[in-house]
Amino acid sequence: MFEVDALAQYDSRLFLAQALEHGQQTGQLSPASVDKIHQDVVSLAHKLIAIKVEDLSSRTEIQGQVQEAFTLTSLGLEYGCEGALDKSVRLLNSNRLIKFFQIGNTLVDKLADRSQNTLDKAVLISPAMHAVDLEQIPAYNEWERDCLELIIERKLAIDAPQISIHQLSATPRFLMSLADINTAAQQLDYINLRLSYLQALPQEEIFAVDYPPGVDGDTARQITTALMVNLALYREVDFYLDEEDLDNFRDIAYDIEGCTVKEASEALLLGWIQQYMDVAGQPEEVKTYAVEYWKYCLSVFEDVIRQ
């Protein structure tokens, strides 16, 4: 044995734990049934340990597989009963536990595959026809790259989906619930919507500019900020930006007294991107995201000015 029984404890946050408690309180699950369910999950954990753990003396590795067995089983049960506790007890009484583990594993695998696909393909590619190494610009920043890599590892480091991630949770957690799955999926949607927004902009003009490295590697925001500044100052679609332009943009578009971008400047910029997306024939979800992303970029500019 790998001390699995000693390590196996229900996390009260898991839907499985809530279902077992509900089943016992309502008399639909006997203590013997609960113990059988527990031992079935422990058996799944043994199989995971035998397959995945290289160092059987590592308590941390073993605990990770125990937690995965419980978490994936819980996810599959929550998905199968759509979060309804009474239905979850009925399903536990009428199905083998491995069925829920398989459902949960499939859910997380699909999410991890989608995250890997986003990491690989959510990039702008230079339209230059004869370049030996085509230049690429990721649609995601460094925080989001880390988030994608964690999802591939079946972990989550955000509490809610964000238009653009600017900070991760201190301690990533296992994907434990359908809410976690939905949060991760929505974040992937946001990154891919940002790619569609960026692809709708003139690519040759974007790649004609060198973007200085930022602390968070957020080239997408640099592109957007440069475009907003050129629109506000010169009414031109351009991506060149220098410190003088930023200073002029601040003087013209920023309300020092109110510590915000002026309403007229914000209306001009948001109106422009909405019209541009309309003319470019983008789907409604891309247009909506583009406007929200511009609002986000303006809020970052406000934060920088206040410092």
Tab-separated table of C-alpha atoms in Angstrom, residues 40-305:
chain	number	residue	atom	x	y	z
A	40	ASP	CA	-13.701	2.967	-4.542
A	41	VAL	CA	-12.080	6.399	-4.904
A	42	VAL	CA	-9.053	5.155	-2.971
A	43	SER	CA	-8.805	2.228	-5.411
A	44	LEU	CA	-8.816	4.720	-8.304
A	45	ALA	CA	-6.065	6.634	-6.536
A	46	HIS	CA	-3.978	3.438	-6.276
A	47	LYS	CA	-4.256	2.966	-10.030
A	48	LEU	CA	-3.214	6.565	-10.698
A	49	ILE	CA	-0.264	6.212	-8.342
A	50	ALA	CA	0.884	3.011	-10.040
A	51	ILE	CA	0.741	4.713	-13.451
A	52	LYS	CA	1.962	8.240	-12.711
A	53	VAL	CA	4.101	8.321	-9.586
A	54	GLU	CA	7.802	7.741	-10.194
A	55	ASP	CA	8.996	8.160	-6.612
A	56	LEU	CA	6.809	6.067	-4.327
A	57	SER	CA	8.527	7.566	-1.298
A	58	SER	CA	7.240	11.026	-2.240
A	59	ARG	CA	4.260	11.828	-0.042
A	60	THR	CA	3.606	14.945	-2.160
A	61	GLU	CA	3.337	12.978	-5.410
A	62	ILE	CA	1.072	10.389	-3.816
A	63	GLN	CA	-1.139	13.066	-2.265
A	64	GLY	CA	-1.430	14.722	-5.688
A	65	GLN	CA	-2.805	11.547	-7.251
A	66	VAL	CA	-5.169	10.968	-4.347
A	67	GLN	CA	-6.496	14.475	-4.761
A	68	GLU	CA	-6.832	13.967	-8.506
A	69	ALA	CA	-8.872	10.798	-7.995
A	70	PHE	CA	-11.278	12.585	-5.668
A	71	THR	CA	-11.392	15.777	-7.749
A	72	LEU	CA	-12.066	14.132	-11.114
A	73	THR	CA	-14.715	11.848	-9.612
A	74	SER	CA	-16.372	14.877	-8.030
A	75	LEU	CA	-16.278	16.807	-11.311
A	76	GLY	CA	-17.865	13.931	-13.212
A	77	LEU	CA	-20.629	13.579	-10.632
A	78	GLU	CA	-21.342	17.318	-10.627
A	79	TYR	CA	-21.510	17.316	-14.432
A	80	GLY	CA	-23.755	14.247	-14.538
A	81	CYS	CA	-26.315	15.605	-12.094
A	82	GLU	CA	-25.997	19.249	-13.208
A	83	GLY	CA	-25.305	20.317	-9.627
A	84	ALA	CA	-28.532	18.862	-8.180
A	85	LEU	CA	-27.816	17.126	-4.875
A	86	ASP	CA	-30.829	14.781	-4.889
A	87	LYS	CA	-29.975	13.620	-8.394
A	88	SER	CA	-26.316	13.186	-7.409
A	89	VAL	CA	-27.309	10.708	-4.672
A	90	ARG	CA	-29.469	8.756	-7.107
A	91	LEU	CA	-26.567	8.590	-9.543
A	92	LEU	CA	-24.186	7.405	-6.831
A	93	ASN	CA	-26.619	4.628	-5.928
A	94	SER	CA	-27.066	3.458	-9.515
A	95	ASN	CA	-23.635	3.827	-11.171
A	96	ARG	CA	-20.101	2.590	-10.724
A	97	LEU	CA	-17.856	5.347	-9.409
A	98	ILE	CA	-15.338	4.942	-12.213
A	99	LYS	CA	-17.938	6.328	-14.613
A	100	PHE	CA	-17.829	9.718	-12.879
A	101	PHE	CA	-14.032	9.648	-12.773
A	102	GLN	CA	-13.965	9.068	-16.546
A	103	ILE	CA	-16.373	11.940	-17.178
A	104	GLY	CA	-14.321	14.288	-15.009
A	105	ASN	CA	-11.099	13.191	-16.673
A	106	THR	CA	-12.580	13.842	-20.121
A	107	LEU	CA	-13.734	17.331	-19.105
A	108	VAL	CA	-10.302	18.298	-17.828
A	109	ASP	CA	-8.465	16.670	-20.751
A	110	LYS	CA	-10.544	18.616	-23.270
A	111	LEU	CA	-9.858	21.853	-21.412
A	112	ALA	CA	-6.116	21.114	-21.236
A	113	ASP	CA	-6.037	20.322	-24.970
A	114	ARG	CA	-7.821	23.563	-25.750
A	115	SER	CA	-5.374	25.479	-23.557
A	116	GLN	CA	-2.418	23.907	-25.385
A	117	ASN	CA	-4.012	24.809	-28.719
A	118	THR	CA	-4.470	28.406	-27.541
A	119	LEU	CA	-0.864	28.576	-26.350
A	120	ASP	CA	0.338	27.335	-29.751
A	121	LYS	CA	-2.022	29.163	-32.086
A	122	ALA	CA	-3.248	32.372	-30.429
A	123	VAL	CA	-0.502	34.365	-32.136
A	124	LEU	CA	-0.335	36.971	-34.870
A	125	ILE	CA	1.911	35.874	-37.731
A	126	SER	CA	3.717	38.374	-39.921
A	127	PRO	CA	2.198	38.651	-43.408
A	128	ALA	CA	5.705	39.005	-44.908
A	129	MET	CA	5.947	36.481	-47.736
A	130	HIS	CA	9.725	36.083	-47.972
A	131	ALA	CA	10.865	36.222	-44.364
A	132	VAL	CA	12.985	33.240	-43.326
A	133	ASP	CA	11.592	33.250	-39.783
A	134	LEU	CA	8.134	34.752	-39.711
A	135	GLU	CA	7.699	37.144	-36.804
A	136	GLN	CA	5.009	36.201	-34.306
A	137	ILE	CA	3.200	38.223	-31.662
A	138	PRO	CA	1.244	36.335	-28.995
A	139	ALA	CA	-2.288	37.521	-28.284
A	140	TYR	CA	-1.695	36.668	-24.606
A	141	ASN	CA	0.581	38.349	-22.074
A	142	GLU	CA	3.026	36.668	-19.672
A	143	TRP	CA	0.412	36.293	-16.925
A	144	GLU	CA	-1.906	34.592	-19.394
A	145	ARG	CA	0.883	32.356	-20.692
A	146	ASP	CA	1.388	31.135	-17.129
A	147	CYS	CA	-2.377	30.655	-16.765
A	148	LEU	CA	-2.501	28.567	-19.957
A	149	GLU	CA	0.413	26.414	-18.837
A	150	LEU	CA	-1.253	25.817	-15.472
A	151	ILE	CA	-4.508	24.762	-17.136
A	152	ILE	CA	-2.495	22.248	-19.148
A	153	GLU	CA	-1.291	20.956	-15.766
A	154	ARG	CA	-4.959	20.771	-14.656
A	155	LYS	CA	-4.656	23.761	-12.343
A	156	LEU	CA	-6.292	27.167	-12.099
A	157	ALA	CA	-4.730	30.406	-10.867
A	158	ILE	CA	-7.573	32.916	-11.306
A	159	ASP	CA	-10.781	33.350	-9.336
A	160	ALA	CA	-12.837	34.743	-12.227
A	161	PRO	CA	-12.341	35.271	-15.977
A	162	GLN	CA	-10.765	38.623	-16.843
A	163	ILE	CA	-10.775	40.691	-20.040
A	164	SER	CA	-6.991	40.584	-19.682
A	165	ILE	CA	-5.170	38.919	-16.799
A	166	HIS	CA	-2.833	41.190	-14.884
A	167	GLN	CA	-2.240	39.008	-11.832
A	168	LEU	CA	-2.527	35.336	-10.856
A	169	SER	CA	-3.558	33.800	-7.561
A	170	ALA	CA	-0.664	33.162	-5.204
A	171	THR	CA	-1.400	29.422	-4.985
A	172	PRO	CA	-2.774	27.622	-8.067
A	173	ARG	CA	-5.406	25.020	-7.226
A	174	PHE	CA	-6.632	21.886	-8.940
A	175	LEU	CA	-9.646	22.309	-11.210
A	176	MET	CA	-12.171	21.249	-8.576
A	177	SER	CA	-15.617	22.182	-9.831
A	178	LEU	CA	-17.681	23.000	-12.886
A	179	ALA	CA	-17.346	26.653	-11.870
A	180	ASP	CA	-13.560	26.264	-12.196
A	181	ILE	CA	-13.971	24.587	-15.589
A	182	ASN	CA	-16.255	27.389	-16.778
A	183	THR	CA	-13.867	30.075	-15.480
A	184	ALA	CA	-10.948	28.523	-17.355
A	185	ALA	CA	-13.029	28.054	-20.513
A	186	GLN	CA	-14.192	31.691	-20.439
A	187	GLN	CA	-10.597	32.853	-20.042
A	188	LEU	CA	-9.624	30.824	-23.104
A	189	ASP	CA	-12.551	32.425	-24.951
A	190	TYR	CA	-11.268	35.897	-24.021
A	191	ILE	CA	-7.760	35.180	-25.297
A	192	ASN	CA	-9.061	33.786	-28.579
A	193	LEU	CA	-11.473	36.705	-28.998
A	194	ARG	CA	-8.497	39.037	-28.521
A	195	LEU	CA	-6.687	37.167	-31.287
A	196	SER	CA	-9.666	37.697	-33.619
A	197	TYR	CA	-9.716	41.401	-32.695
A	198	LEU	CA	-5.995	41.761	-33.405
A	199	GLN	CA	-6.297	39.866	-36.691
A	200	ALA	CA	-8.945	42.356	-37.818
A	201	LEU	CA	-6.415	45.208	-37.537
A	202	PRO	CA	-4.029	46.009	-40.451
A	203	GLN	CA	-1.295	43.404	-40.071
A	204	GLU	CA	1.434	44.998	-42.197
A	205	GLU	CA	1.235	48.202	-40.168
A	206	ILE	CA	1.376	46.253	-36.898
A	207	PHE	CA	4.483	44.304	-37.907
A	208	ALA	CA	6.217	47.412	-39.251
A	209	VAL	CA	6.779	48.572	-35.661
A	210	ASP	CA	9.226	47.330	-33.023
A	211	TYR	CA	7.507	47.020	-29.660
A	212	PRO	CA	9.768	47.500	-26.634
A	213	PRO	CA	9.581	44.614	-24.154
A	214	GLY	CA	7.245	45.278	-21.232
A	215	VAL	CA	7.375	43.847	-17.736
A	216	ASP	CA	4.382	41.605	-18.457
A	217	GLY	CA	5.105	40.944	-22.137
A	218	ASP	CA	1.761	42.445	-23.120
A	219	THR	CA	2.389	43.345	-26.759
A	220	ALA	CA	-1.324	43.205	-27.545
A	221	ARG	CA	-1.922	46.052	-25.101
A	222	GLN	CA	1.047	47.990	-26.524
A	223	ILE	CA	-0.446	47.670	-29.995
A	224	THR	CA	-3.821	48.870	-28.769
A	225	THR	CA	-2.419	51.766	-26.756
A	226	ALA	CA	-0.359	52.955	-29.740
A	227	LEU	CA	-3.422	52.814	-31.969
A	228	MET	CA	-5.547	54.747	-29.479
A	229	VAL	CA	-2.895	57.452	-29.090
A	230	ASN	CA	-2.515	57.902	-32.847
A	231	LEU	CA	-6.271	58.067	-33.300
A	232	ALA	CA	-6.677	60.656	-30.543
A	233	LEU	CA	-3.750	62.827	-31.662
A	234	TYR	CA	-3.648	62.452	-35.437
A	235	ARG	CA	-6.879	60.654	-36.433
A	236	GLU	CA	-4.640	58.055	-38.103
A	237	VAL	CA	-4.471	54.261	-37.948
A	238	ASP	CA	-0.849	53.917	-36.912
A	239	PHE	CA	1.130	51.900	-34.362
A	240	TYR	CA	4.250	54.024	-33.897
A	241	LEU	CA	4.448	55.487	-30.428
A	242	ASP	CA	7.045	57.479	-28.509
A	243	GLU	CA	7.187	59.212	-25.138
A	244	GLU	CA	6.249	62.583	-26.627
A	245	ASP	CA	3.084	61.110	-28.124
A	246	LEU	CA	2.192	59.562	-24.764
A	247	ASP	CA	2.734	62.890	-23.019
A	248	ASN	CA	0.576	64.682	-25.590
A	249	PHE	CA	-2.134	62.037	-25.273
A	250	ARG	CA	-2.123	62.509	-21.519
A	251	ASP	CA	-2.417	66.274	-21.878
A	252	ILE	CA	-5.240	66.067	-24.408
A	253	ALA	CA	-7.223	63.013	-23.315
A	254	TYR	CA	-6.623	62.760	-19.580
A	255	ASP	CA	-8.538	64.685	-16.935
A	256	ILE	CA	-5.916	65.354	-14.259
A	257	GLU	CA	-8.485	66.638	-11.794
A	258	GLY	CA	-10.785	63.646	-12.181
A	259	CYS	CA	-7.930	61.146	-12.613
A	260	THR	CA	-9.675	59.562	-15.609
A	261	VAL	CA	-9.637	59.632	-19.380
A	262	LYS	CA	-11.952	62.403	-20.549
A	263	GLU	CA	-15.429	61.227	-21.512
A	264	ALA	CA	-15.163	62.815	-24.968
A	265	SER	CA	-11.857	61.048	-25.677
A	266	GLU	CA	-13.168	57.714	-24.415
A	267	ALA	CA	-16.344	58.060	-26.509
A	268	LEU	CA	-14.265	58.871	-29.601
A	269	LEU	CA	-11.995	55.839	-29.158
A	270	LEU	CA	-14.682	53.324	-28.212
A	271	GLY	CA	-16.903	54.555	-31.026
A	272	TRP	CA	-14.046	54.150	-33.493
A	273	ILE	CA	-13.225	50.556	-32.566
A	274	GLN	CA	-16.883	49.553	-32.603
A	275	GLN	CA	-17.350	51.047	-36.059
A	276	TYR	CA	-14.098	49.512	-37.276
A	277	MET	CA	-15.178	46.040	-36.135
A	278	ASP	CA	-18.556	46.569	-37.831
A	279	VAL	CA	-16.903	47.494	-41.137
A	280	ALA	CA	-14.488	44.572	-40.768
A	281	GLY	CA	-17.498	42.255	-40.526
A	282	GLN	CA	-16.530	40.770	-37.164
A	283	PRO	CA	-19.022	38.612	-35.207
A	284	GLU	CA	-20.904	40.258	-32.378
A	285	GLU	CA	-18.858	38.527	-29.685
A	286	VAL	CA	-15.605	39.860	-31.193
A	287	LYS	CA	-17.020	43.400	-31.426
A	288	THR	CA	-18.205	43.259	-27.820
A	289	TYR	CA	-14.871	41.950	-26.618
A	290	ALA	CA	-12.901	44.559	-28.597
A	291	VAL	CA	-14.805	47.403	-26.934
A	292	GLU	CA	-14.318	45.887	-23.477
A	293	TYR	CA	-10.631	45.345	-24.193
A	294	TRP	CA	-10.209	48.998	-25.200
A	295	LYS	CA	-11.905	50.010	-21.946
A	296	TYR	CA	-9.413	47.810	-20.116
A	297	CYS	CA	-6.437	49.375	-21.946
A	298	LEU	CA	-7.708	52.853	-21.073
A	299	SER	CA	-8.031	51.838	-17.412
A	300	VAL	CA	-4.412	50.636	-17.421
A	301	PHE	CA	-3.362	53.989	-18.889
A	302	GLU	CA	-5.238	55.721	-16.058
A	303	ASP	CA	-3.443	53.601	-13.472
A	304	VAL	CA	-0.051	54.420	-14.991
A	305	ILE	CA	-0.786	58.177	-15.021
